[in-house]
Amino acid sequence: MDKEFMKEIKEYKYNLEEVRSGIDKFQIILYKKINLENMSNDIKSEFDDVYLDLVTLLRQMLPSYISPAYHFNKYMDDLYTDIFWDEIKFEMDEEISMALREAKFIANLQGVITSIKTALDRMVVIFSYYYPGFAWYTTFGHIADNKGKRFMGKVCELAPRDTLMKFILDEYNSWIKMAVEPRNIIIHYNDLQTGWHFDSDIPAEIPIHICNKSMDKKYESFSFSFITIHEYCDRWYNFFDKVLEHLLKMDIIYTESRL
């Protein structure tokens, strides 16, 4: 097995402290909007409680925010063990069967996919502070038959005249749809399956993950590699960053705490 490839696999993993800092910076921006000195003297601006709401929401969603990277790291650890088993098995404390090795990395991969959708759902509530018509309890939703559902329904309505909504719609069509739809199949129908593709340049067999749904004579199938999943994680963090940067420059539409 190519030692450079063994090293490359490990380098795909995320530094979780760096990931965490991505949400911290927005909490700092919100704190700067609050006059903490005046608050200590019971002198508050009309928006201080609302900014504290947003700080609280960001703090509460931290587990969901880092979850895609966390599960990806676990996935890569288990994938590394499986791909390089012949090279590392003598260093292991116990034997791990081929079936268990594969089940473990698939379980963590499914965790990546489901956690991206969960993270998207968690951030929707923030929009309700900046846009009328976004319910506190709504989820991210999807687009089916050219019609948006839930949060995405409002996005489709506003996109022709709103820069941020246009960005979200473009991101949905570019990657969110592909990242989220396998989650629905995993949750409701089937676990992922794995095929293997031999890459002669490495040389090594590379897993290709397959998500299938066959129901009422309708067939859906998605396939992706660990590189694709890494790209989805990267794009989730870039998406969150761009959206929060834009929102925090907008005017808040509420003046009272909602928490």
PDB file of C-alpha atoms in Angstrom:
ATOM      1  CA  MET A   1       0.000   0.000   0.000  1.00  0.00           C
ATOM      2  CA  ASP A   2       1.280   3.458  -0.946  1.00  0.00           C
ATOM      3  CA  LYS A   3       2.482   5.226   2.230  1.00  0.00           C
ATOM      4  CA  GLU A   4       1.659   8.629   0.749  1.00  0.00           C
ATOM      5  CA  PHE A   5      -1.959   7.542   0.390  1.00  0.00           C
ATOM      6  CA  MET A   6      -1.995   6.382   4.009  1.00  0.00           C
ATOM      7  CA  LYS A   7      -0.801   9.846   5.026  1.00  0.00           C
ATOM      8  CA  GLU A   8      -3.273  11.583   2.713  1.00  0.00           C
ATOM      9  CA  ILE A   9      -6.233   9.744   4.250  1.00  0.00           C
ATOM     10  CA  LYS A  10      -5.358  11.099   7.696  1.00  0.00           C
ATOM     11  CA  GLU A  11      -4.962  14.645   6.373  1.00  0.00           C
ATOM     12  CA  TYR A  12      -8.630  14.756   5.340  1.00  0.00           C
ATOM     13  CA  LYS A  13      -9.648  14.920   8.997  1.00  0.00           C
ATOM     14  CA  TYR A  14     -10.809  18.179  10.575  1.00  0.00           C
ATOM     15  CA  ASN A  15      -9.250  20.035  13.483  1.00  0.00           C
ATOM     16  CA  LEU A  16     -12.364  20.273  15.643  1.00  0.00           C
ATOM     17  CA  GLU A  17     -11.087  23.253  17.623  1.00  0.00           C
ATOM     18  CA  GLU A  18     -10.716  25.161  14.373  1.00  0.00           C
ATOM     19  CA  VAL A  19     -14.206  24.085  13.350  1.00  0.00           C
ATOM     20  CA  ARG A  20     -15.599  25.242  16.709  1.00  0.00           C
ATOM     21  CA  SER A  21     -14.013  28.671  16.287  1.00  0.00           C
ATOM     22  CA  GLY A  22     -16.165  29.183  13.194  1.00  0.00           C
ATOM     23  CA  ILE A  23     -19.225  29.685  15.371  1.00  0.00           C
ATOM     24  CA  ASP A  24     -17.343  31.551  18.114  1.00  0.00           C
ATOM     25  CA  LYS A  25     -16.551  34.481  15.853  1.00  0.00           C
ATOM     26  CA  PHE A  26     -20.229  35.201  15.309  1.00  0.00           C
ATOM     27  CA  GLN A  27     -20.917  35.091  19.042  1.00  0.00           C
ATOM     28  CA  ILE A  28     -18.144  37.677  19.478  1.00  0.00           C
ATOM     29  CA  ILE A  29     -19.717  39.914  16.820  1.00  0.00           C
ATOM     30  CA  LEU A  30     -23.059  39.733  18.631  1.00  0.00           C
ATOM     31  CA  TYR A  31     -21.489  40.467  22.014  1.00  0.00           C
ATOM     32  CA  LYS A  32     -19.898  43.570  20.515  1.00  0.00           C
ATOM     33  CA  LYS A  33     -23.344  44.759  19.513  1.00  0.00           C
ATOM     34  CA  ILE A  34     -24.439  44.587  23.160  1.00  0.00           C
ATOM     35  CA  ASN A  35     -23.483  47.400  25.510  1.00  0.00           C
ATOM     36  CA  LEU A  36     -22.482  45.124  28.384  1.00  0.00           C
ATOM     37  CA  GLU A  37     -21.402  48.044  30.579  1.00  0.00           C
ATOM     38  CA  ASN A  38     -24.831  49.648  30.294  1.00  0.00           C
ATOM     39  CA  MET A  39     -26.554  46.312  30.857  1.00  0.00           C
ATOM     40  CA  SER A  40     -24.756  45.959  34.174  1.00  0.00           C
ATOM     41  CA  ASN A  41     -26.368  49.272  35.168  1.00  0.00           C
ATOM     42  CA  ASP A  42     -29.772  48.130  33.887  1.00  0.00           C
ATOM     43  CA  ILE A  43     -29.501  50.476  30.922  1.00  0.00           C
ATOM     44  CA  LYS A  44     -30.159  48.460  27.785  1.00  0.00           C
ATOM     45  CA  SER A  45     -30.733  49.217  24.155  1.00  0.00           C
ATOM     46  CA  GLU A  46     -33.920  47.873  22.626  1.00  0.00           C
ATOM     47  CA  PHE A  47     -32.006  45.110  20.850  1.00  0.00           C
ATOM     48  CA  ASP A  48     -29.733  43.847  23.647  1.00  0.00           C
ATOM     49  CA  ASP A  49     -32.059  41.026  24.736  1.00  0.00           C
ATOM     50  CA  VAL A  50     -32.486  39.934  21.129  1.00  0.00           C
ATOM     51  CA  TYR A  51     -28.739  39.830  20.556  1.00  0.00           C
ATOM     52  CA  LEU A  52     -28.442  37.699  23.701  1.00  0.00           C
ATOM     53  CA  ASP A  53     -31.084  35.397  22.197  1.00  0.00           C
ATOM     54  CA  LEU A  54     -28.908  34.952  19.128  1.00  0.00           C
ATOM     55  CA  VAL A  55     -25.778  34.335  21.206  1.00  0.00           C
ATOM     56  CA  THR A  56     -27.714  31.668  23.121  1.00  0.00           C
ATOM     57  CA  LEU A  57     -29.005  30.045  19.935  1.00  0.00           C
ATOM     58  CA  LEU A  58     -25.509  29.859  18.478  1.00  0.00           C
ATOM     59  CA  ARG A  59     -24.128  28.406  21.694  1.00  0.00           C
ATOM     60  CA  GLN A  60     -26.916  25.816  21.826  1.00  0.00           C
ATOM     61  CA  MET A  61     -26.390  24.711  18.235  1.00  0.00           C
ATOM     62  CA  LEU A  62     -22.641  24.122  18.625  1.00  0.00           C
ATOM     63  CA  PRO A  63     -23.022  20.299  18.839  1.00  0.00           C
ATOM     64  CA  SER A  64     -25.052  20.290  15.611  1.00  0.00           C
ATOM     65  CA  TYR A  65     -22.617  22.723  13.988  1.00  0.00           C
ATOM     66  CA  ILE A  66     -19.523  20.585  14.603  1.00  0.00           C
ATOM     67  CA  SER A  67     -21.329  17.254  14.150  1.00  0.00           C
ATOM     68  CA  PRO A  68     -20.616  16.829  10.402  1.00  0.00           C
ATOM     69  CA  ALA A  69     -16.864  17.278  10.990  1.00  0.00           C
ATOM     70  CA  TYR A  70     -16.927  15.120  14.138  1.00  0.00           C
ATOM     71  CA  HIS A  71     -18.657  12.218  12.378  1.00  0.00           C
ATOM     72  CA  PHE A  72     -16.445  12.649   9.326  1.00  0.00           C
ATOM     73  CA  ASN A  73     -13.343  12.259  11.504  1.00  0.00           C
ATOM     74  CA  LYS A  74     -14.784   9.082  13.047  1.00  0.00           C
ATOM     75  CA  TYR A  75     -15.663   7.835   9.583  1.00  0.00           C
ATOM     76  CA  MET A  76     -12.130   8.444   8.331  1.00  0.00           C
ATOM     77  CA  ASP A  77     -10.624   6.663  11.348  1.00  0.00           C
ATOM     78  CA  ASP A  78     -12.736   3.580  10.696  1.00  0.00           C
ATOM     79  CA  LEU A  79     -12.203   3.776   6.948  1.00  0.00           C
ATOM     80  CA  TYR A  80      -8.459   3.990   7.498  1.00  0.00           C
ATOM     81  CA  THR A  81      -8.594   0.885   9.698  1.00  0.00           C
ATOM     82  CA  ASP A  82     -10.515  -1.026   7.048  1.00  0.00           C
ATOM     83  CA  ILE A  83      -8.491   0.014   3.992  1.00  0.00           C
ATOM     84  CA  PHE A  84      -5.118  -0.514   5.675  1.00  0.00           C
ATOM     85  CA  TRP A  85      -6.059  -3.482   7.854  1.00  0.00           C
ATOM     86  CA  ASP A  86      -3.334  -5.746   6.445  1.00  0.00           C
ATOM     87  CA  GLU A  87      -0.714  -3.107   7.264  1.00  0.00           C
ATOM     88  CA  ILE A  88      -1.897  -2.240  10.785  1.00  0.00           C
ATOM     89  CA  LYS A  89      -3.617  -5.367  12.144  1.00  0.00           C
ATOM     90  CA  PHE A  90      -0.556  -6.496  14.081  1.00  0.00           C
ATOM     91  CA  GLU A  91      -0.581  -3.178  15.950  1.00  0.00           C
ATOM     92  CA  MET A  92      -4.223  -3.592  17.027  1.00  0.00           C
ATOM     93  CA  ASP A  93      -5.199  -4.804  20.481  1.00  0.00           C
ATOM     94  CA  GLU A  94      -7.914  -7.058  19.094  1.00  0.00           C
ATOM     95  CA  GLU A  95      -9.094  -8.607  15.854  1.00  0.00           C
ATOM     96  CA  ILE A  96     -11.850  -6.679  14.068  1.00  0.00           C
ATOM     97  CA  SER A  97     -13.823  -8.644  11.511  1.00  0.00           C
ATOM     98  CA  MET A  98     -14.229  -7.317   7.985  1.00  0.00           C
ATOM     99  CA  ALA A  99     -18.005  -7.101   8.488  1.00  0.00           C
ATOM    100  CA  LEU A 100     -17.641  -4.995  11.640  1.00  0.00           C
ATOM    101  CA  ARG A 101     -15.003  -2.735  10.095  1.00  0.00           C
ATOM    102  CA  GLU A 102     -17.321  -1.932   7.194  1.00  0.00           C
ATOM    103  CA  ALA A 103     -20.387  -1.515   9.431  1.00  0.00           C
ATOM    104  CA  LYS A 104     -18.513   0.975  11.624  1.00  0.00           C
ATOM    105  CA  PHE A 105     -17.403   3.284   8.840  1.00  0.00           C
ATOM    106  CA  ILE A 106     -20.850   3.158   7.224  1.00  0.00           C
ATOM    107  CA  ALA A 107     -22.494   3.998  10.582  1.00  0.00           C
ATOM    108  CA  ASN A 108     -20.290   7.060  10.952  1.00  0.00           C
ATOM    109  CA  LEU A 109     -20.813   8.065   7.324  1.00  0.00           C
ATOM    110  CA  GLN A 110     -24.558   7.936   7.886  1.00  0.00           C
ATOM    111  CA  GLY A 111     -23.921  10.152  10.885  1.00  0.00           C
ATOM    112  CA  VAL A 112     -22.233  12.725   8.622  1.00  0.00           C
ATOM    113  CA  ILE A 113     -25.145  12.792   6.192  1.00  0.00           C
ATOM    114  CA  THR A 114     -27.897  13.020   8.810  1.00  0.00           C
ATOM    115  CA  SER A 115     -25.991  15.632  10.817  1.00  0.00           C
ATOM    116  CA  ILE A 116     -25.704  18.005   7.838  1.00  0.00           C
ATOM    117  CA  LYS A 117     -29.513  18.076   7.594  1.00  0.00           C
ATOM    118  CA  THR A 118     -29.828  18.517  11.366  1.00  0.00           C
ATOM    119  CA  ALA A 119     -27.376  21.443  11.283  1.00  0.00           C
ATOM    120  CA  LEU A 120     -29.335  23.085   8.460  1.00  0.00           C
ATOM    121  CA  ASP A 121     -32.539  22.696  10.476  1.00  0.00           C
ATOM    122  CA  ARG A 122     -30.929  24.256  13.558  1.00  0.00           C
ATOM    123  CA  MET A 123     -29.861  27.430  11.792  1.00  0.00           C
ATOM    124  CA  VAL A 124     -33.323  28.196  10.358  1.00  0.00           C
ATOM    125  CA  VAL A 125     -34.558  29.745  13.611  1.00  0.00           C
ATOM    126  CA  ILE A 126     -31.954  32.517  13.253  1.00  0.00           C
ATOM    127  CA  PHE A 127     -33.701  33.742  10.091  1.00  0.00           C
ATOM    128  CA  SER A 128     -36.863  34.384  12.085  1.00  0.00           C
ATOM    129  CA  TYR A 129     -35.089  37.333  13.768  1.00  0.00           C
ATOM    130  CA  TYR A 130     -34.312  38.986  10.438  1.00  0.00           C
ATOM    131  CA  TYR A 131     -37.150  38.025   8.072  1.00  0.00           C
ATOM    132  CA  PRO A 132     -40.916  38.109   8.573  1.00  0.00           C
ATOM    133  CA  GLY A 133     -42.700  34.905   7.607  1.00  0.00           C
ATOM    134  CA  PHE A 134     -40.101  32.443   8.899  1.00  0.00           C
ATOM    135  CA  ALA A 135     -41.711  30.448  11.693  1.00  0.00           C
ATOM    136  CA  TRP A 136     -39.647  29.746  14.811  1.00  0.00           C
ATOM    137  CA  TYR A 137     -40.285  25.999  14.514  1.00  0.00           C
ATOM    138  CA  THR A 138     -39.872  25.474  10.767  1.00  0.00           C
ATOM    139  CA  THR A 139     -37.297  23.059   9.329  1.00  0.00           C
ATOM    140  CA  PHE A 140     -35.036  23.532   6.324  1.00  0.00           C
ATOM    141  CA  GLY A 141     -37.296  21.613   3.967  1.00  0.00           C
ATOM    142  CA  HIS A 142     -36.637  20.784   0.323  1.00  0.00           C
ATOM    143  CA  ILE A 143     -37.770  21.437  -3.229  1.00  0.00           C
ATOM    144  CA  ALA A 144     -39.977  18.847  -4.918  1.00  0.00           C
ATOM    145  CA  ASP A 145     -41.776  19.171  -8.255  1.00  0.00           C
ATOM    146  CA  ASN A 146     -40.387  22.711  -8.576  1.00  0.00           C
ATOM    147  CA  LYS A 147     -42.083  23.750  -5.336  1.00  0.00           C
ATOM    148  CA  GLY A 148     -40.260  24.620  -2.129  1.00  0.00           C
ATOM    149  CA  LYS A 149     -41.396  23.153   1.177  1.00  0.00           C
ATOM    150  CA  ARG A 150     -41.083  24.785   4.627  1.00  0.00           C
ATOM    151  CA  PHE A 151     -38.018  27.115   4.839  1.00  0.00           C
ATOM    152  CA  MET A 152     -37.103  26.438   1.215  1.00  0.00           C
ATOM    153  CA  GLY A 153     -40.596  27.485   0.181  1.00  0.00           C
ATOM    154  CA  LYS A 154     -39.946  30.992   1.509  1.00  0.00           C
ATOM    155  CA  VAL A 155     -36.472  30.954  -0.048  1.00  0.00           C
ATOM    156  CA  CYS A 156     -37.965  30.201  -3.481  1.00  0.00           C
ATOM    157  CA  GLU A 157     -40.501  33.016  -3.006  1.00  0.00           C
ATOM    158  CA  LEU A 158     -37.915  35.634  -2.033  1.00  0.00           C
ATOM    159  CA  ALA A 159     -34.936  34.577  -4.198  1.00  0.00           C
ATOM    160  CA  PRO A 160     -35.834  36.732  -7.247  1.00  0.00           C
ATOM    161  CA  ARG A 161     -35.508  39.912  -5.148  1.00  0.00           C
ATOM    162  CA  ASP A 162     -33.262  39.016  -2.216  1.00  0.00           C
ATOM    163  CA  THR A 163     -29.507  38.452  -2.488  1.00  0.00           C
ATOM    164  CA  LEU A 164     -29.215  36.104   0.489  1.00  0.00           C
ATOM    165  CA  MET A 165     -32.210  34.000  -0.554  1.00  0.00           C
ATOM    166  CA  LYS A 166     -30.759  33.741  -4.070  1.00  0.00           C
ATOM    167  CA  PHE A 167     -27.470  32.536  -2.566  1.00  0.00           C
ATOM    168  CA  ILE A 168     -29.296  29.890  -0.498  1.00  0.00           C
ATOM    169  CA  LEU A 169     -31.262  28.684  -3.512  1.00  0.00           C
ATOM    170  CA  ASP A 170     -28.087  28.430  -5.594  1.00  0.00           C
ATOM    171  CA  GLU A 171     -26.382  26.488  -2.790  1.00  0.00           C
ATOM    172  CA  TYR A 172     -29.376  24.174  -2.519  1.00  0.00           C
ATOM    173  CA  ASN A 173     -29.210  23.356  -6.218  1.00  0.00           C
ATOM    174  CA  SER A 174     -25.414  23.085  -6.172  1.00  0.00           C
ATOM    175  CA  TRP A 175     -24.902  20.698  -3.239  1.00  0.00           C
ATOM    176  CA  ILE A 176     -27.486  20.755  -0.428  1.00  0.00           C
ATOM    177  CA  LYS A 177     -30.042  18.736  -2.388  1.00  0.00           C
ATOM    178  CA  MET A 178     -27.460  15.990  -3.071  1.00  0.00           C
ATOM    179  CA  ALA A 179     -26.204  16.030   0.517  1.00  0.00           C
ATOM    180  CA  VAL A 180     -29.649  15.911   2.141  1.00  0.00           C
ATOM    181  CA  GLU A 181     -31.660  13.514  -0.026  1.00  0.00           C
ATOM    182  CA  PRO A 182     -29.629  10.411   0.932  1.00  0.00           C
ATOM    183  CA  ARG A 183     -30.423  11.290   4.554  1.00  0.00           C
ATOM    184  CA  ASN A 184     -34.146  10.816   3.906  1.00  0.00           C
ATOM    185  CA  ILE A 185     -33.517   7.371   2.419  1.00  0.00           C
ATOM    186  CA  ILE A 186     -31.217   6.403   5.318  1.00  0.00           C
ATOM    187  CA  ILE A 187     -33.721   7.547   7.944  1.00  0.00           C
ATOM    188  CA  HIS A 188     -36.793   5.959   6.373  1.00  0.00           C
ATOM    189  CA  TYR A 189     -35.737   3.136   4.063  1.00  0.00           C
ATOM    190  CA  ASN A 190     -32.218   1.710   3.645  1.00  0.00           C
ATOM    191  CA  ASP A 191     -28.731   1.815   5.090  1.00  0.00           C
ATOM    192  CA  LEU A 192     -25.861   2.719   2.808  1.00  0.00           C
ATOM    193  CA  GLN A 193     -24.119  -0.012   0.896  1.00  0.00           C
ATOM    194  CA  THR A 194     -20.491   0.000  -0.216  1.00  0.00           C
ATOM    195  CA  GLY A 195     -18.850  -0.976  -3.459  1.00  0.00           C
ATOM    196  CA  TRP A 196     -15.130  -0.847  -4.087  1.00  0.00           C
ATOM    197  CA  HIS A 197     -13.276   0.746  -6.960  1.00  0.00           C
ATOM    198  CA  PHE A 198      -9.638  -0.137  -7.574  1.00  0.00           C
ATOM    199  CA  ASP A 199      -7.518   2.944  -8.209  1.00  0.00           C
ATOM    200  CA  SER A 200      -4.356   1.830  -9.986  1.00  0.00           C
ATOM    201  CA  ASP A 201      -2.574   5.124  -9.262  1.00  0.00           C
ATOM    202  CA  ILE A 202      -2.465   4.496  -5.494  1.00  0.00           C
ATOM    203  CA  PRO A 203      -2.793   1.439  -5.760  1.00  0.00           C
ATOM    204  CA  ALA A 204      -5.749   0.738  -3.487  1.00  0.00           C
ATOM    205  CA  GLU A 205      -9.418  -0.110  -3.462  1.00  0.00           C
ATOM    206  CA  ILE A 206     -11.485   2.995  -2.743  1.00  0.00           C
ATOM    207  CA  PRO A 207     -15.006   2.689  -1.308  1.00  0.00           C
ATOM    208  CA  ILE A 208     -17.942   4.047  -3.272  1.00  0.00           C
ATOM    209  CA  HIS A 209     -21.002   4.441  -1.066  1.00  0.00           C
ATOM    210  CA  ILE A 210     -24.390   3.735  -2.590  1.00  0.00           C
ATOM    211  CA  CYS A 211     -27.776   4.885  -1.349  1.00  0.00           C
ATOM    212  CA  ASN A 212     -30.767   3.167  -2.983  1.00  0.00           C
ATOM    213  CA  LYS A 213     -34.512   3.498  -2.644  1.00  0.00           C
ATOM    214  CA  SER A 214     -36.920   1.404  -4.678  1.00  0.00           C
ATOM    215  CA  MET A 215     -40.614   1.888  -3.934  1.00  0.00           C
ATOM    216  CA  ASP A 216     -43.828   1.905  -5.973  1.00  0.00           C
ATOM    217  CA  LYS A 217     -41.847   1.285  -9.160  1.00  0.00           C
ATOM    218  CA  LYS A 218     -39.819   4.441  -8.486  1.00  0.00           C
ATOM    219  CA  TYR A 219     -36.067   4.081  -8.108  1.00  0.00           C
ATOM    220  CA  GLU A 220     -33.658   6.584  -6.595  1.00  0.00           C
ATOM    221  CA  SER A 221     -29.924   6.070  -6.277  1.00  0.00           C
ATOM    222  CA  PHE A 222     -27.019   8.194  -5.040  1.00  0.00           C
ATOM    223  CA  SER A 223     -23.356   7.272  -4.962  1.00  0.00           C
ATOM    224  CA  PHE A 224     -20.381   9.118  -3.524  1.00  0.00           C
ATOM    225  CA  SER A 225     -16.861   8.675  -2.223  1.00  0.00           C
ATOM    226  CA  PHE A 226     -15.244   9.968   0.962  1.00  0.00           C
ATOM    227  CA  ILE A 227     -13.922  12.884  -1.106  1.00  0.00           C
ATOM    228  CA  THR A 228     -17.493  13.921  -1.965  1.00  0.00           C
ATOM    229  CA  ILE A 229     -18.539  13.683   1.671  1.00  0.00           C
ATOM    230  CA  HIS A 230     -15.582  15.842   2.688  1.00  0.00           C
ATOM    231  CA  GLU A 231     -16.672  18.406   0.113  1.00  0.00           C
ATOM    232  CA  TYR A 232     -20.211  18.426   1.560  1.00  0.00           C
ATOM    233  CA  CYS A 233     -18.785  19.114   5.030  1.00  0.00           C
ATOM    234  CA  ASP A 234     -16.581  21.916   3.704  1.00  0.00           C
ATOM    235  CA  ARG A 235     -19.524  23.440   1.894  1.00  0.00           C
ATOM    236  CA  TRP A 236     -21.729  23.273   5.003  1.00  0.00           C
ATOM    237  CA  TYR A 237     -19.191  25.337   6.966  1.00  0.00           C
ATOM    238  CA  ASN A 238     -18.719  27.792   4.103  1.00  0.00           C
ATOM    239  CA  PHE A 239     -22.498  28.068   3.736  1.00  0.00           C
ATOM    240  CA  PHE A 240     -23.011  28.786   7.441  1.00  0.00           C
ATOM    241  CA  ASP A 241     -20.224  31.355   7.383  1.00  0.00           C
ATOM    242  CA  LYS A 242     -21.603  33.247   4.381  1.00  0.00           C
ATOM    243  CA  VAL A 243     -25.179  33.203   5.674  1.00  0.00           C
ATOM    244  CA  LEU A 244     -24.285  34.418   9.177  1.00  0.00           C
ATOM    245  CA  GLU A 245     -22.003  37.146   7.803  1.00  0.00           C
ATOM    246  CA  HIS A 246     -24.893  38.434   5.733  1.00  0.00           C
ATOM    247  CA  LEU A 247     -27.565  38.139   8.447  1.00  0.00           C
ATOM    248  CA  LEU A 248     -25.531  39.951  11.105  1.00  0.00           C
ATOM    249  CA  LYS A 249     -25.258  42.978   8.813  1.00  0.00           C
ATOM    250  CA  MET A 250     -29.057  43.167   8.511  1.00  0.00           C
ATOM    251  CA  ASP A 251     -31.533  44.921  10.792  1.00  0.00           C
ATOM    252  CA  ILE A 252     -33.318  42.775  13.363  1.00  0.00           C
ATOM    253  CA  ILE A 253     -37.111  42.818  13.127  1.00  0.00           C
ATOM    254  CA  TYR A 254     -37.753  42.026  16.818  1.00  0.00           C
ATOM    255  CA  THR A 255     -37.016  44.126  19.869  1.00  0.00           C
ATOM    256  CA  GLU A 256     -38.017  41.632  22.546  1.00  0.00           C
ATOM    257  CA  SER A 257     -36.438  38.366  23.644  1.00  0.00           C
ATOM    258  CA  ARG A 258     -38.116  35.241  22.269  1.00  0.00           C
ATOM    259  CA  LEU A 259     -36.318  32.752  24.507  1.00  0.00           C
TER     260      LEU A 259
END
